[in-house]
DNA sequence: CTGTTAGCGCCTTCAC
DNA sequence: GTGAAGGCGCTAACAG
């Protein structure tokens, strides 16, 4: 068990084997091993330019033999373009984003790109920092679920193609893939209306992005088209955190016991809403119906299952990857494209006709049970 | 609305504004803008070496003004080390891995690293490809939930420090962070035994990794220590997919209606088990108790909630990031460290004493209800 | 078809 | 305290 040679083979304890790490074979070494020149070796590997068949074979064999791995940094420096794509995502802990990231990574990997992932945690600061990183590594494109337009613009200004995913903060100047939020929200609200619900509350955390704005618009459109009154008191603002949502729902049902259906605008809010209903002893769907935007695994595990809008996250991710690949290949050619994913409704057990008669007077009486303050 | 100048400011349509993208300012440009030399500018930015205070200020100001972003590729090429860390994870769609990735990314980002994420989807091929990518970009370390030892060894052989996460395929030569699977499995099995269960089935998909092996060992140890018989028929092998697990559980309960408790070795298997129990009309915890290894969100949403082993994924991820940072800082110094995360038990509603008397005859009668075929 | 040359942007000696 | 010079590894001209 003597000392290992510095350039020896075999597994050394965790990396950094010696004061100075073993020099990795360069294309020079490869050329030497294949008895040719670096440029020929380069051509043989990349497929650009002419190389005699036997020489190419020799180079490939030698590369395999000496374990040559091209240095992407050198290549990027030289070519001024990389095979890296930056992915700036809000929160990997949220299954929606995790899925999105997974699909994007998978697609881009199979297209020969690798992915640099930055979580922005919903914070502009982190987002901008992420964009800087992307610029610094010369990514050839970026996919962003934007928090603000800062990052998007930073990248565009330096000529980096951007795809905005799930929402757009700047609809004019980049490609994007969006879910048809208006349609999804409208259809799931229609579903409730069709069951006979007339007092449907919307639990929503933001209306400043295309997502929240669209969902609110769809909800309103459905009510309007059905000739139902639009009661502002039933649009319940909340923070993004499930806990806050839970409290908001509890307060709502306290204040407005006449509500027969609840629409949570995303999966996190649905979590809070579901908990609030369970804790409050409101039975779904008997006492109240619950629907959500964005289908995530727990919604099909609970009883009753949650009726929800499936955003087809896989399609969303695939479309993002595709746009990125096209844009890289096509350069600036062509106008910006914004793709819409058509969501679908998944019916589960959390929705049913309201217990009381669906026929409601035009000026509904809140019911004798609660003395709702008129605030 | 004339043509835009090639080097003009303002937002251009999605990147690649012109045939030849605008040249980004280099350190030369920065030096010029700050009326100094590139080397001084470099020193001013990096903090290495002497720079007069006023000159440094000038450089920083100029950098801000002209929007200078150092080229990481050039820097890495020159330094032969990057601020990139490779993260090779099994499946971002699984909340366990998603969480792990999220924590790791967050920690490393705040330590000044960026993260290249590769999903291996449980396949060796993808894993090896990922390792090649990491080598190619000269990551300064990698965190891997390993599928095989190939990737681990490839990286080590080239001097890249590796941290194995969640499981180890090579326990001797790299750092690692593991969950104490034996202890976790033992304790949750103990919990069942304490409730009076004697016929406890284990649903498990692999025993070749440290995870499965440890969980099996813990389960066995608990039975042994309690003096309970170890019935091989109750160790139910399955594939990883929830569907397969579901079928396996259905088959098990068909074959062995005397089973009063089920232990699913991970969150995916628990999903299948939970579904199988619901579909089969087995009520938890009255008819059967269910426990799982790995706490994920749906387990606290369903009713009854699932009693489970919390792996403290956040601690796991933080420890990985910490080891990586230490290893990069410390070079090869010091021996390999393997940290263990001590899991804890989360009691929920899915466990209760078995319905029939806990006192069981030594040669248990399967019960008259089912005519279980003796296959 | 092949080899030589030059330079991508940066950092770090080294001389001043 | 500062600047000039060279080279990290690669590939796209260009000349043979």
XYZ file of C-alpha atoms (C1' of nucleotides) in Angstrom:
782
model
C 0.000 0.000 0.000
C 2.591 2.591 -1.044
C 1.914 6.128 -2.031
C -0.099 6.616 -5.130
C 1.477 8.253 -8.087
C 0.226 11.713 -8.679
C -1.061 10.871 -12.113
C -1.954 7.348 -11.209
C -5.172 5.645 -12.112
C -7.564 4.118 -9.624
C -9.820 5.809 -7.158
C -8.316 8.274 -4.862
C -9.972 9.553 -1.755
C -12.440 12.241 -2.518
C -11.058 14.350 -5.315
C -8.201 16.805 -5.109
C -5.739 13.962 -4.866
C -2.609 15.985 -4.352
C -1.580 19.552 -3.675
C -1.971 20.179 -7.368
C -4.760 18.353 -9.097
C -3.824 16.092 -11.950
C -3.814 17.956 -15.219
C -6.644 16.782 -17.367
C -5.849 15.755 -20.914
C -6.257 18.617 -23.346
C -6.844 18.479 -27.025
C -3.086 18.733 -27.398
C -2.685 15.516 -25.472
C -5.389 13.982 -27.547
C -3.699 15.063 -30.765
C -0.433 13.606 -29.580
C -2.109 10.342 -28.623
C -3.731 10.150 -32.024
C -0.606 11.240 -33.853
C -2.196 14.265 -35.414
C -2.687 17.959 -34.803
C -5.050 19.682 -32.378
C -7.123 21.186 -35.140
C -7.648 17.863 -36.811
C -8.593 16.365 -33.498
C -11.028 19.209 -32.973
C -12.581 18.633 -36.366
C -12.817 14.942 -35.771
C -14.677 15.476 -32.536
C -16.980 18.239 -33.620
C -17.709 16.994 -37.123
C -16.996 20.430 -38.582
C -14.706 20.335 -41.580
C -12.984 17.521 -43.364
C -11.210 14.666 -41.644
C -10.137 11.389 -43.213
C -12.182 8.496 -41.931
C -9.245 6.601 -40.491
C -7.878 9.663 -38.769
C -11.243 10.372 -37.229
C -11.434 6.814 -35.967
C -7.975 7.126 -34.465
C -8.920 10.344 -32.719
C -12.121 8.945 -31.274
C -10.347 5.871 -30.091
C -7.624 7.913 -28.484
C -10.169 10.176 -26.824
C -11.828 7.174 -25.293
C -8.518 5.695 -24.261
C -7.049 8.699 -22.519
C -10.395 9.834 -21.147
C -10.472 13.130 -22.933
C -13.333 15.443 -21.992
C -13.448 18.746 -23.860
C -13.309 21.814 -21.688
C -16.601 23.586 -22.082
C -15.242 26.809 -20.683
C -12.536 27.041 -23.274
C -14.980 26.110 -25.979
C -17.500 28.688 -24.834
C -14.849 31.329 -24.555
C -13.725 30.623 -28.050
C -17.158 30.244 -29.650
C -18.792 32.952 -27.644
C -21.773 30.707 -27.173
C -22.438 27.892 -24.786
C -24.691 24.876 -24.537
C -25.993 26.082 -21.219
C -29.499 27.304 -20.578
C -30.439 29.207 -17.474
C -33.615 28.240 -15.678
C -34.887 30.757 -13.171
C -37.728 29.232 -11.267
C -39.757 30.479 -8.339
C -39.713 27.627 -5.884
C -38.615 24.072 -6.437
C -40.491 23.069 -3.319
C -43.767 23.799 -5.025
C -44.677 20.723 -7.083
C -45.799 22.901 -9.956
C -42.386 24.466 -10.384
C -40.564 21.260 -9.595
C -42.406 19.519 -12.363
C -41.770 22.347 -14.729
C -38.068 22.267 -13.949
C -37.963 18.509 -14.333
C -39.549 18.554 -17.766
C -37.418 21.426 -18.955
C -34.231 19.785 -17.761
C -35.152 16.508 -19.376
C -36.022 18.056 -22.727
C -33.003 20.303 -22.864
C -30.677 17.552 -21.816
C -31.864 15.365 -24.632
C -31.327 18.311 -26.964
C -27.726 18.555 -25.821
C -27.960 21.410 -23.373
C -27.278 21.522 -19.728
C -29.216 23.543 -17.269
C -28.249 26.019 -14.606
C -31.010 26.281 -12.061
C -31.584 29.262 -9.863
C -34.437 29.538 -7.412
C -35.654 33.076 -7.056
C -37.884 32.322 -4.076
C -40.230 34.962 -5.346
C -37.687 37.683 -4.659
C -36.562 40.230 -7.162
C -33.111 40.387 -5.666
C -32.476 36.697 -6.202
C -33.916 36.932 -9.655
C -31.565 39.690 -10.704
C -28.647 37.843 -9.196
C -29.649 34.796 -11.182
C -29.777 36.789 -14.376
C -26.285 38.080 -13.680
C -25.064 34.545 -13.279
C -26.649 33.602 -16.570
C -24.936 36.491 -18.280
C -21.639 35.618 -16.671
C -21.673 32.041 -17.909
C -22.878 33.114 -21.329
C -25.971 30.929 -21.344
C -27.416 30.709 -24.788
C -30.938 31.249 -23.515
C -32.969 31.483 -20.352
C -36.342 30.276 -19.179
C -37.870 32.362 -16.441
C -40.961 32.343 -14.310
C -40.569 36.053 -13.775
C -41.059 37.966 -10.575
C -40.335 41.333 -12.092
C -39.220 42.534 -15.488
C -35.727 43.351 -14.307
C -34.155 39.992 -15.016
C -35.951 39.606 -18.295
C -34.700 42.950 -19.507
C -31.160 42.441 -18.280
C -30.908 39.319 -20.337
C -32.585 40.717 -23.424
C -30.395 43.771 -23.347
C -27.403 41.524 -23.673
C -28.867 39.548 -26.502
C -29.876 36.470 -24.546
C -33.133 34.956 -25.758
C -35.667 34.642 -22.971
C -38.737 32.491 -22.649
C -41.170 33.591 -19.987
C -42.928 30.617 -18.482
C -46.326 30.415 -16.799
C -46.688 34.175 -16.662
C -45.403 37.217 -18.479
C -44.245 40.480 -17.090
C -43.329 41.736 -20.518
C -45.556 40.509 -23.261
C -44.008 42.350 -26.155
C -40.436 41.423 -26.406
C -39.881 37.792 -25.504
C -41.285 34.398 -26.280
C -43.538 32.919 -23.682
C -45.649 29.969 -22.743
C -48.770 30.656 -20.786
C -51.673 28.702 -19.497
C -55.025 30.007 -20.588
C -55.922 31.152 -17.117
C -59.066 32.955 -18.129
C -60.473 29.904 -19.830
C -59.501 27.553 -17.031
C -60.976 29.735 -14.329
C -64.076 30.384 -16.321
C -64.706 26.749 -16.973
C -64.245 25.618 -13.429
C -66.459 28.438 -12.217
C -68.996 27.377 -14.835
C -68.852 23.912 -13.396
C -69.829 25.256 -10.002
C -72.545 27.436 -11.455
C -73.857 24.478 -13.390
C -74.214 22.606 -10.134
C -76.377 25.412 -8.841
C -73.914 27.446 -6.809
C -74.507 31.156 -6.744
C -72.329 32.384 -3.923
C -68.871 31.302 -4.998
C -65.879 32.755 -3.217
C -62.528 33.223 -4.888
C -59.414 32.906 -2.764
C -56.559 34.684 -4.498
C -53.123 35.958 -3.587
C -52.187 38.262 -6.418
C -53.797 39.883 -9.394
C -50.750 41.688 -10.670
C -49.357 38.862 -12.743
C -50.990 37.362 -15.784
C -51.823 34.281 -13.739
C -53.854 35.899 -10.973
C -55.342 38.519 -13.275
C -56.456 35.852 -15.722
C -57.976 33.647 -13.082
C -59.860 36.535 -11.556
C -61.079 37.586 -14.994
C -62.257 34.071 -15.799
C -64.102 33.827 -12.523
C -65.796 37.141 -13.133
C -66.651 36.332 -16.710
C -68.342 33.110 -15.688
C -70.440 34.867 -13.070
C -71.353 37.642 -15.435
C -72.335 35.309 -18.245
C -74.531 33.396 -15.844
C -76.177 36.574 -14.718
C -74.971 36.103 -11.190
C -74.137 39.078 -9.003
C -70.485 39.853 -8.561
C -70.092 40.238 -4.831
C -66.745 41.905 -4.068
C -66.880 40.551 -0.569
C -66.444 37.081 -2.013
C -63.125 37.839 -3.660
C -60.859 37.063 -0.751
C -57.319 38.371 -0.946
C -54.631 36.490 0.892
C -50.929 35.953 1.018
C -49.319 33.081 -0.777
C -48.682 31.001 2.345
C -51.136 28.186 3.051
C -51.398 29.274 6.665
C -52.553 32.710 5.685
C -54.962 31.196 3.224
C -56.297 28.937 5.916
C -57.018 31.857 8.188
C -58.589 33.808 5.374
C -60.965 30.961 4.629
C -61.895 30.489 8.230
C -62.641 34.191 8.524
C -64.617 34.149 5.314
C -66.872 31.290 6.342
C -67.378 32.902 9.668
C -68.420 36.102 8.028
C -70.319 34.611 5.162
C -71.882 31.281 6.063
C -73.999 31.578 2.955
C -71.041 30.763 0.721
C -71.542 27.349 -0.864
C -68.458 27.058 -3.006
C -64.843 28.104 -2.815
C -62.340 28.513 -5.637
C -58.678 28.532 -4.621
C -56.575 30.245 -7.258
C -53.543 27.969 -6.952
C -52.285 24.817 -5.312
C -50.854 26.471 -2.236
C -54.014 28.364 -1.479
C -55.984 25.181 -2.028
C -53.861 23.552 0.640
C -54.818 26.198 3.125
C -58.444 26.143 2.071
C -58.671 22.395 2.397
C -57.204 22.510 5.877
C -59.509 25.310 6.918
C -62.538 23.371 5.767
C -61.447 20.243 7.553
C -60.636 22.039 10.748
C -63.855 24.015 10.633
C -65.857 20.850 10.280
C -67.214 21.874 6.895
C -67.799 18.722 4.941
C -66.986 18.594 1.267
C -68.989 18.539 -0.863
C -72.045 18.477 1.384
C -71.506 21.723 3.239
C -69.307 23.396 0.698
C -67.711 22.657 -2.633
C -64.027 23.304 -3.201
C -62.204 23.732 -6.487
C -58.657 24.736 -7.254
C -56.469 25.976 -10.048
C -53.437 23.707 -10.634
C -53.647 19.990 -10.082
C -51.003 18.578 -7.752
C -50.658 15.069 -6.327
C -52.294 15.539 -2.941
C -55.519 16.606 -4.619
C -56.134 13.109 -5.856
C -55.038 11.493 -2.606
C -57.415 13.195 -0.226
C -61.073 12.347 0.217
C -62.924 13.749 -1.375
C -60.518 14.403 -4.228
C -60.346 18.025 -5.280
C -61.986 19.126 -8.496
C -59.371 21.177 -10.204
C -57.866 22.796 -13.266
C -55.078 20.715 -14.727
C -52.507 23.071 -16.226
C -50.723 20.330 -18.153
C -47.402 21.268 -16.677
C -45.584 18.767 -18.829
C -46.839 20.439 -21.980
C -45.925 23.780 -20.517
C -42.366 22.665 -19.832
C -41.969 20.975 -23.167
C -43.168 24.067 -24.975
C -40.658 26.199 -23.092
C -37.814 23.899 -24.003
C -38.935 23.786 -27.596
C -39.099 27.554 -27.895
C -35.640 27.851 -26.443
C -34.195 25.337 -28.833
C -35.896 26.969 -31.805
C -34.807 30.404 -30.774
C -31.198 29.356 -30.345
C -31.222 27.665 -33.707
C -33.045 30.450 -35.488
C -31.316 33.419 -33.947
C -33.416 36.546 -33.963
C -35.411 35.380 -36.941
C -39.157 35.436 -36.641
C -41.425 37.293 -34.350
C -42.003 36.529 -30.743
C -44.302 33.634 -30.164
C -46.522 33.190 -27.170
C -47.993 29.752 -26.809
C -51.060 29.039 -24.783
C -51.629 25.778 -23.006
C -55.296 24.881 -22.837
C -56.008 23.601 -19.345
C -58.619 20.995 -18.612
C -60.994 20.361 -15.766
C -60.569 17.323 -13.559
C -63.765 16.421 -11.788
C -63.416 14.803 -8.405
C -65.500 14.486 -5.291
C -65.098 17.935 -3.783
C -67.896 19.461 -5.849
C -71.625 18.807 -5.757
C -74.822 20.836 -5.865
C -75.302 23.114 -2.885
C -77.276 21.557 -0.090
C -79.896 24.255 0.002
C -82.097 24.839 -2.999
C -80.068 26.223 -5.894
C -82.896 28.631 -6.590
C -81.947 31.858 -4.866
C -83.932 35.056 -4.601
C -82.668 37.971 -6.639
C -81.768 39.844 -3.500
C -80.421 36.943 -1.535
C -81.007 36.860 2.151
C -77.747 36.006 3.892
C -79.699 33.653 6.077
C -80.736 34.054 9.648
C -77.796 32.154 11.091
C -75.161 34.853 10.993
C -75.354 38.482 11.788
C -72.827 39.518 9.204
C -71.347 42.923 9.929
C -71.797 45.143 6.929
C -68.142 46.118 6.792
C -39.016 54.125 -35.692
C -35.779 53.790 -37.633
C -33.421 50.865 -37.448
C -31.835 50.324 -34.125
C -28.158 50.816 -33.806
C -26.323 47.597 -33.393
C -24.871 48.601 -30.088
C -27.848 50.641 -29.050
C -29.343 50.526 -25.629
C -32.970 49.821 -24.848
C -34.823 46.559 -25.112
C -34.577 44.741 -28.358
C -36.872 41.940 -29.352
C -35.875 38.719 -27.788
C -32.110 38.575 -27.737
C -29.778 38.097 -30.677
C -30.552 41.574 -31.907
C -28.513 41.441 -35.067
C -26.524 38.954 -37.108
C -23.701 39.454 -34.687
C -24.640 39.939 -31.075
C -23.409 43.032 -29.386
C -19.990 42.508 -27.935
C -20.182 42.515 -24.194
C -17.805 44.767 -22.320
C -14.607 43.016 -21.348
C -12.181 43.871 -18.662
C -10.318 45.829 -21.298
C -13.327 48.020 -21.850
C -13.683 48.357 -18.140
C -10.063 49.374 -17.779
C -10.458 51.951 -20.485
C -13.620 53.318 -18.893
C -11.833 53.595 -15.563
C -8.681 55.007 -17.123
C -6.476 52.234 -15.861
C -5.090 48.896 -16.958
C -6.829 45.518 -17.157
C -4.697 44.049 -14.426
C -5.542 46.843 -12.039
C -9.194 46.502 -12.890
C -8.962 42.796 -12.184
C -7.359 43.423 -8.836
C -9.930 46.028 -7.976
C -12.759 43.634 -8.666
C -11.320 40.548 -7.079
C -9.702 42.181 -4.097
C -6.459 40.320 -4.708
C -3.405 42.514 -4.597
C -2.933 46.200 -4.003
C -5.111 48.866 -5.522
C -5.328 52.472 -4.425
C -8.650 53.252 -2.840
C -9.612 55.912 -5.343
C -8.695 53.729 -8.289
C -10.775 50.872 -6.935
C -13.708 53.198 -6.510
C -13.303 54.383 -10.076
C -13.222 50.831 -11.351
C -16.300 49.765 -9.435
C -18.165 52.807 -10.579
C -17.195 52.198 -14.172
C -18.173 48.546 -13.929
C -21.599 49.560 -12.772
C -21.867 52.219 -15.405
C -20.945 50.149 -18.430
C -22.661 47.032 -17.124
C -19.563 44.926 -16.906
C -20.143 41.280 -16.040
C -17.025 39.145 -15.771
C -16.936 36.166 -18.096
C -17.025 33.084 -15.939
C -15.763 30.882 -18.723
C -12.638 32.900 -19.186
C -12.141 33.075 -15.473
C -12.607 29.358 -15.046
C -10.309 28.614 -17.924
C -7.658 30.764 -16.416
C -8.082 29.665 -12.808
C -8.798 26.073 -13.605
C -11.534 26.103 -11.057
C -15.080 27.295 -11.208
C -17.794 28.384 -8.841
C -20.116 25.769 -10.245
C -21.338 22.731 -8.381
C -22.967 19.823 -10.132
C -26.091 18.364 -8.614
C -27.077 14.975 -9.919
C -30.467 14.089 -8.567
C -32.764 11.175 -9.201
C -36.095 12.750 -9.934
C -37.184 16.317 -9.390
C -40.786 15.197 -9.620
C -40.432 13.333 -6.362
C -40.928 15.869 -3.586
C -38.097 14.352 -1.604
C -35.553 15.095 -4.312
C -37.162 18.385 -5.224
C -36.796 19.540 -1.680
C -33.263 18.333 -1.512
C -32.386 20.181 -4.689
C -34.111 23.323 -3.463
C -32.190 23.400 -0.214
C -28.889 22.630 -1.873
C -29.393 25.306 -4.486
C -30.337 27.848 -1.887
C -27.390 27.107 0.365
C -24.843 27.013 -2.423
C -26.162 30.156 -4.003
C -25.761 32.028 -0.765
C -22.227 30.660 -0.567
C -21.480 32.101 -3.995
C -21.831 29.017 -6.146
C -24.192 28.262 -8.921
C -25.698 24.921 -9.558
C -25.922 22.721 -12.602
C -28.775 20.289 -12.191
C -29.001 16.983 -13.967
C -31.807 14.526 -13.425
C -30.644 10.961 -13.745
C -34.156 9.503 -13.726
C -32.725 6.494 -11.966
C -30.733 5.541 -15.029
C -27.046 4.855 -15.062
C -26.675 6.183 -18.562
C -28.037 9.587 -17.667
C -25.942 9.599 -14.549
C -22.719 8.998 -16.423
C -23.654 11.602 -18.979
C -24.262 14.032 -16.148
C -20.875 13.304 -14.658
C -19.269 13.977 -18.036
C -20.998 17.313 -18.175
C -19.726 18.144 -14.718
C -16.201 17.276 -15.750
C -16.541 19.292 -18.919
C -17.571 22.451 -17.130
C -14.956 21.937 -14.444
C -17.380 21.985 -11.552
C -15.546 22.372 -8.315
C -17.605 19.664 -6.650
C -20.621 17.486 -7.156
C -23.501 16.285 -5.032
C -25.000 13.029 -6.173
C -27.827 10.756 -5.178
C -26.054 7.874 -6.841
C -27.574 5.186 -8.993
C -24.338 3.341 -9.556
C -20.737 3.965 -8.638
C -19.743 4.897 -12.176
C -20.423 8.595 -11.965
C -18.945 8.858 -8.503
C -15.737 7.242 -9.639
C -15.482 9.193 -12.850
C -15.560 12.400 -10.891
C -13.218 11.252 -8.173
C -10.713 10.019 -10.702
C -10.505 13.506 -12.077
C -10.073 15.077 -8.708
C -13.585 16.410 -8.286
C -14.824 16.199 -4.709
C -18.058 14.280 -4.451
C -20.700 14.228 -1.780
C -23.039 11.296 -1.918
C -26.479 12.244 -0.701
C -29.187 10.099 0.837
C -27.389 6.887 -0.044
C -23.890 5.703 -0.732
C -22.671 3.332 -3.364
C -19.111 3.822 -2.303
C -18.637 4.376 1.366
C -14.895 4.609 1.499
C -13.776 7.324 -0.756
C -16.192 10.228 -0.676
C -18.015 12.371 1.782
C -21.639 11.589 2.288
C -24.774 12.520 4.104
C -27.098 9.721 5.017
C -30.265 9.336 6.930
C -30.089 6.818 9.707
C -32.387 4.429 7.920
C -31.921 1.589 10.357
C -32.889 3.729 13.276
C -35.843 5.305 11.535
C -37.232 2.003 10.342
C -36.659 0.407 13.673
C -38.414 3.109 15.573
C -41.448 3.233 13.376
C -41.696 -0.534 13.481
C -41.349 -0.326 17.242
C -44.245 2.093 17.255
C -46.401 -0.497 15.519
C -45.231 -3.251 17.799
C -45.943 -1.083 20.783
C -49.505 -0.731 19.585
C -49.786 -4.489 19.594
C -49.196 -5.349 15.958
C -47.453 -8.632 15.320
C -47.987 -9.226 11.635
C -46.405 -6.190 10.031
C -45.731 -6.228 6.322
C -42.895 -4.287 4.733
C -43.386 -2.966 1.222
C -40.006 -2.335 -0.328
C -38.605 -1.749 -3.792
C -34.892 -2.250 -3.390
C -32.457 -3.544 -0.849
C -29.314 -2.958 -2.835
C -28.794 0.622 -1.776
C -28.022 1.790 1.693
C -31.544 3.184 1.931
C -33.494 0.005 1.292
C -30.976 -2.179 3.051
C -31.065 0.008 6.122
C -34.821 0.186 6.264
C -35.118 -3.557 5.923
C -32.514 -4.047 8.597
C -34.283 -1.682 10.961
C -37.588 -3.430 10.412
C -36.000 -6.794 11.087
C -34.168 -5.588 14.142
C -37.344 -4.252 15.665
C -39.153 -7.535 15.128
C -36.271 -9.509 16.473
C -35.865 -7.403 19.567
C -39.561 -7.782 20.263
C -39.302 -11.506 19.879
C -41.678 -11.501 16.958
C -41.342 -14.030 14.169
C -39.752 -12.785 10.985
C -42.158 -13.961 8.296
C -40.450 -13.676 4.878
C -43.834 -13.679 3.222
C -44.492 -10.297 4.783
C -41.537 -8.626 3.122
C -43.202 -7.625 -0.111
C -40.919 -6.689 -2.993
C -42.223 -4.264 -5.579
C -41.104 -1.877 -8.232
C -40.730 1.777 -7.526
C -43.888 2.885 -9.323
C -46.914 3.572 -7.118
C -49.099 1.516 -9.451
C -46.990 -1.545 -8.968
C -46.939 -0.946 -5.250
C -50.698 -0.653 -5.252
C -51.082 -4.002 -6.949
C -48.579 -5.579 -4.627
C -50.508 -4.404 -1.599
C -53.808 -5.568 -2.994
C -52.315 -8.975 -3.663
C -50.753 -9.090 -0.224
C -53.964 -8.350 1.627
C -55.748 -10.845 -0.488
C -53.208 -13.483 0.384
C -52.661 -12.504 3.966
C -55.768 -10.976 5.502
C -54.163 -11.471 8.876
C -51.788 -8.577 8.295
C -52.668 -5.708 10.593
C -50.014 -3.172 9.699
C -48.130 -2.104 6.620
C -44.846 -0.263 6.391
C -44.101 1.419 3.055
C -40.398 1.955 2.621
C -40.638 5.312 0.837
C -43.063 8.007 -0.199
C -43.856 6.591 -3.609
C -44.648 3.172 -2.272
C -46.767 4.771 0.421
C -48.764 6.439 -2.301
C -49.543 3.110 -3.883
C -50.259 1.493 -0.539
C -52.613 4.241 0.496
C -54.535 3.940 -2.749
C -54.702 0.173 -2.475
C -56.118 0.406 1.020
C -58.711 2.950 0.004
C -59.778 1.030 -3.048
C -59.889 -2.217 -1.163
C -62.148 -0.692 1.436
C -59.641 -1.270 4.216
C -60.150 1.473 6.728
C -57.210 3.063 8.428
C -56.448 2.633 11.190
C -59.356 0.383 12.110
C -58.742 -2.422 9.666
C -55.084 -1.821 9.109
C -52.378 0.582 10.183
C -50.136 2.241 7.614
C -46.758 3.830 8.157
C -44.228 5.190 5.718
C -40.616 6.190 5.460
C -40.214 9.794 4.229
C -42.724 12.455 5.099
C -44.142 14.340 2.107
C -46.969 16.858 1.980
C -49.873 14.642 0.996
C -49.346 12.541 4.092
C -50.573 15.326 6.302
C -53.416 16.254 3.972
C -55.188 12.921 3.789
C -57.452 11.508 6.464
C -56.256 9.848 8.403
C -52.831 11.435 8.194
C -50.013 8.991 7.663
C -47.718 8.157 10.538
C -44.276 8.446 9.056
C -40.537 8.861 9.374
C -39.480 12.434 8.786
C -36.064 12.390 7.150
C -35.424 16.085 7.774
C -34.680 16.697 4.145
C -33.711 20.279 4.831
C -30.974 19.179 7.212
C -29.877 16.615 4.702
C -29.558 19.206 1.966
C -27.863 21.733 4.196
C -25.323 19.157 5.317
C -24.542 18.289 1.701
C -23.994 21.903 0.802
C -21.854 22.402 3.875
C -19.657 19.433 3.105
C -19.169 20.646 -0.424
C -18.196 24.102 0.675
C -15.800 22.746 3.294
C -14.244 20.318 0.877
C -13.685 22.972 -1.750
C -12.135 25.258 0.815
C -10.057 22.582 2.461
C -8.904 20.717 -0.603
C -8.037 17.102 0.036
C -7.234 17.793 3.643
C -8.929 15.673 6.230
C -10.551 12.312 5.995
C -13.867 11.576 4.435
C -16.787 12.468 6.596
C -20.119 10.765 6.546
C -22.827 12.586 8.389
C -25.947 10.929 9.608
C -29.250 12.689 9.869
C -31.337 11.371 12.719
C -34.883 10.986 11.493
C -37.883 11.402 13.693
C -41.280 9.810 13.898
C -44.377 11.800 13.084
C -47.474 10.278 14.632
C -50.699 10.749 12.751
C -53.991 8.993 12.466
C -53.062 6.048 10.307
C -51.855 3.935 13.189
C -53.768 2.390 16.076
C -53.855 -0.902 17.926
C -55.017 -3.812 15.804
C -58.737 -4.435 15.988
C -58.442 -8.033 17.128
C -56.840 -8.773 20.443
C -53.133 -8.031 20.329
C -52.542 -11.373 22.008
C -52.007 -13.798 19.183
C -51.541 -17.535 19.377
C -48.064 -18.794 18.597
C -49.385 -20.472 15.489
C -51.770 -17.812 14.342
C -54.992 -18.775 12.698
C -55.452 -16.706 9.530
C -59.060 -16.193 10.524
C -62.186 -17.698 9.051
C -63.114 -14.793 6.826
C -60.835 -15.460 3.902
C -59.956 -18.729 2.284
C -56.439 -17.712 1.505
C -54.870 -19.922 -1.105
C -51.672 -21.375 0.201
C -49.640 -20.285 -2.838
C -7.585 16.740 -46.308
C -4.122 18.592 -42.662
C -1.273 21.660 -39.723
C 0.004 26.378 -38.186
C -1.532 30.534 -36.247
C -4.072 33.544 -33.602
C -7.103 35.054 -30.116
C -11.614 34.418 -27.219
C -11.429 37.180 -21.668
C -9.292 36.644 -17.696
C -5.721 36.543 -13.954
C -1.124 36.354 -12.190
C 3.494 36.597 -12.303
C 7.036 39.853 -13.008
C 9.275 44.162 -13.629
C 8.855 48.853 -12.751
C 0.710 50.696 -6.324
C 0.633 49.822 -11.360
C 1.120 47.925 -16.232
C 2.865 44.553 -19.780
C 3.047 39.932 -21.055
C 1.750 35.302 -21.367
C -1.147 31.386 -21.407
C -5.417 28.615 -19.631
C -7.931 25.029 -23.900
C -10.233 25.502 -27.736
C -11.561 26.277 -32.753
C -11.992 29.136 -37.028
C -9.422 31.091 -40.429
C -5.823 30.312 -43.557
C -2.179 28.257 -46.048
C -0.406 24.294 -47.634
